[in-house]
Amino acid sequence: MQDCIFCKIINKEIPAEIVYENDSVLVFKDIRPAAPVHLLLIPKKHIPTFFDLEEKDSGIMGDLQLAAGRVAREMGLEKGFRLISNCNQDAGQLVFHIHYHLMGGRPLHWPPG
Ligand code: 5GP
Ligand code: ZN
């Protein structure tokens, strides 16, 4: 999608520190990390929010979660990590290309704000 910052990262139009990529998923470092490890996991397909998901997207969403476990292991997060997705304004979603935050490397408080 033309004006989507994450689509631009997928298309390599703007730089990002990519840590994992396959046919359906891209994982890169958040530009404003809130934890020692703070990654963003996105599908290569532009989907704005969870409300826009269709049945046919189930494989893509599964791919994201498989990537989460794989990358977390590679980053040495065996002690734990958190996978979060902010959906729409009440959750503070800023980028309307569906994504998970993968955070770890320190104890994480619960519940988040
Ligand atoms: P949201 O509130 O939508 O869940 O979070 C969007 C996240 O994307 C924020 O944590 C923000 O720091 C990150 N972000 C926004 N623009 C960029 C960018 O251009 N590059 C990277 N690597 N992260 C970004
Ligand atoms: Zn997009």
Short mmCIF file of C-alpha atoms and ligand atoms in Angstrom, two decimals:
data_model
loop_
_atom_site.label_atom_id
_atom_site.label_comp_id
_atom_site.label_asym_id
_atom_site.label_seq_id
_atom_site.Cartn_x
_atom_site.Cartn_y
_atom_site.Cartn_z
CA MET A 1 0.00 0.00 0.00
CA GLN A 2 1.40 3.33 -1.14
CA ASP A 3 1.39 5.44 2.03
CA CYS A 4 2.07 2.68 4.52
CA ILE A 5 5.43 2.96 6.29
CA PHE A 6 5.63 -0.80 6.91
CA CYS A 7 4.90 -1.57 3.23
CA LYS A 8 7.77 0.79 2.40
CA ILE A 9 10.04 -1.21 4.72
CA ILE A 10 8.89 -4.44 3.03
CA ASN A 11 9.67 -2.92 -0.38
CA LYS A 12 13.07 -1.69 0.93
CA GLU A 13 12.08 1.89 0.11
CA ILE A 14 13.04 2.91 3.63
CA PRO A 15 15.71 1.17 5.72
CA ALA A 16 15.14 -1.03 8.74
CA GLU A 17 17.27 -3.43 10.76
CA ILE A 18 15.82 -6.68 9.47
CA VAL A 19 16.44 -9.72 11.65
CA TYR A 20 14.33 -12.34 9.81
CA GLU A 21 12.49 -12.58 6.52
CA ASN A 22 10.65 -15.28 4.60
CA ASP A 23 8.04 -15.34 1.82
CA SER A 24 5.20 -14.08 4.02
CA VAL A 25 6.78 -12.38 7.05
CA LEU A 26 9.28 -9.63 7.89
CA VAL A 27 10.82 -9.08 11.33
CA PHE A 28 12.79 -5.91 12.11
CA LYS A 29 13.90 -3.81 15.07
CA ASP A 30 11.50 -1.18 16.41
CA ILE A 31 12.94 2.29 15.81
CA ARG A 32 12.05 3.31 19.41
CA PRO A 33 12.82 0.22 21.49
CA ALA A 34 11.01 -0.11 24.82
CA ALA A 35 12.96 -3.20 25.89
CA PRO A 36 16.46 -4.61 25.24
CA VAL A 37 14.85 -6.68 22.47
CA HIS A 38 11.95 -4.95 20.72
CA LEU A 39 11.05 -6.33 17.31
CA LEU A 40 8.13 -5.81 14.97
CA LEU A 41 6.68 -8.81 13.15
CA ILE A 42 4.61 -7.98 10.09
CA PRO A 43 2.97 -9.90 7.26
CA LYS A 44 4.14 -8.92 3.80
CA LYS A 45 0.47 -8.56 2.88
CA HIS A 46 -1.00 -5.17 3.82
CA ILE A 47 -3.75 -5.82 6.38
CA PRO A 48 -4.64 -2.72 8.49
CA THR A 49 -6.05 -4.32 11.67
CA PHE A 50 -7.42 -7.56 13.13
CA PHE A 51 -10.87 -6.41 12.02
CA ASP A 52 -9.72 -6.67 8.41
CA LEU A 53 -8.55 -10.29 8.62
CA GLU A 54 -10.23 -12.82 6.33
CA GLU A 55 -10.36 -16.62 6.61
CA LYS A 56 -7.69 -16.91 3.94
CA ASP A 57 -5.25 -14.93 6.15
CA SER A 58 -5.08 -17.66 8.81
CA GLY A 59 -1.88 -19.09 7.32
CA ILE A 60 -0.17 -15.71 7.31
CA MET A 61 -1.08 -15.09 10.95
CA GLY A 62 0.23 -18.53 11.84
CA ASP A 63 3.45 -17.72 10.01
CA LEU A 64 3.87 -14.62 12.18
CA GLN A 65 3.62 -16.65 15.36
CA LEU A 66 6.01 -19.30 14.07
CA ALA A 67 8.46 -16.50 13.28
CA ALA A 68 8.02 -15.16 16.83
CA GLY A 69 9.18 -18.38 18.45
CA ARG A 70 12.01 -18.84 15.98
CA VAL A 71 13.37 -15.30 16.32
CA ALA A 72 12.95 -15.26 20.11
CA ARG A 73 15.04 -18.42 20.34
CA GLU A 74 17.68 -16.94 18.04
CA MET A 75 17.79 -13.79 20.18
CA GLY A 76 18.36 -15.82 23.34
CA LEU A 77 14.98 -15.06 24.93
CA GLU A 78 14.46 -18.51 26.46
CA LYS A 79 13.60 -16.84 29.80
CA GLY A 80 10.57 -15.30 28.13
CA PHE A 81 9.19 -12.64 25.90
CA ARG A 82 5.93 -10.87 25.18
CA LEU A 83 4.00 -10.73 21.91
CA ILE A 84 1.62 -7.78 21.76
CA SER A 85 -0.61 -6.28 19.12
CA ASN A 86 -2.27 -2.89 19.48
CA CYS A 87 -5.58 -2.74 17.61
CA ASN A 88 -7.17 0.63 16.83
CA GLN A 89 -7.18 3.85 18.81
CA ASP A 90 -7.92 2.65 22.34
CA ALA A 91 -4.88 0.37 22.17
CA GLY A 92 -2.71 3.12 20.70
CA GLN A 93 -2.21 1.64 17.24
CA LEU A 94 -0.09 4.10 15.26
CA VAL A 95 0.77 2.12 12.15
CA PHE A 96 -2.21 0.61 10.37
CA HIS A 97 -0.42 -2.42 8.97
CA ILE A 98 -1.12 -5.30 11.35
CA HIS A 99 1.90 -6.18 13.50
CA TYR A 100 3.08 -7.85 16.66
CA HIS A 101 5.60 -6.29 19.01
CA LEU A 102 8.01 -8.92 20.32
CA MET A 103 9.61 -7.63 23.52
CA GLY A 104 12.04 -9.24 25.89
CA GLY A 105 15.42 -9.10 27.55
CA ARG A 106 14.09 -7.76 30.87
CA PRO A 107 11.27 -8.67 33.28
CA LEU A 108 8.01 -7.36 31.80
CA HIS A 109 5.26 -5.98 34.02
CA TRP A 110 1.67 -7.16 33.88
CA PRO A 111 -0.83 -5.82 33.05
CA PRO A 112 0.55 -3.33 30.52
CA GLY A 113 -0.93 0.18 30.86
P1 5GP B 1 1.82 0.62 17.23
O1 5GP B 1 1.49 1.67 18.24
O2 5GP B 1 1.17 0.90 15.89
O3 5GP B 1 1.53 -0.76 17.74
O4 5GP B 1 3.39 0.69 17.09
C1 5GP B 1 4.06 1.04 15.93
C2 5GP B 1 5.54 0.86 16.21
O5 5GP B 1 6.25 1.09 15.00
C3 5GP B 1 6.10 1.84 17.26
O6 5GP B 1 6.66 1.10 18.35
C4 5GP B 1 7.15 2.64 16.49
O7 5GP B 1 8.31 2.90 17.27
C5 5GP B 1 7.46 1.75 15.30
N1 5GP B 1 7.84 2.47 14.09
C6 5GP B 1 7.19 3.51 13.54
N2 5GP B 1 7.81 3.92 12.42
C7 5GP B 1 8.89 3.10 12.27
C8 5GP B 1 9.92 3.03 11.29
O8 5GP B 1 9.98 3.79 10.32
N3 5GP B 1 10.87 2.07 11.46
C9 5GP B 1 10.83 1.19 12.51
N4 5GP B 1 11.81 0.28 12.56
N5 5GP B 1 9.87 1.24 13.44
C10 5GP B 1 8.91 2.17 13.33
ZN ZN B 2 1.24 -1.78 4.76
#
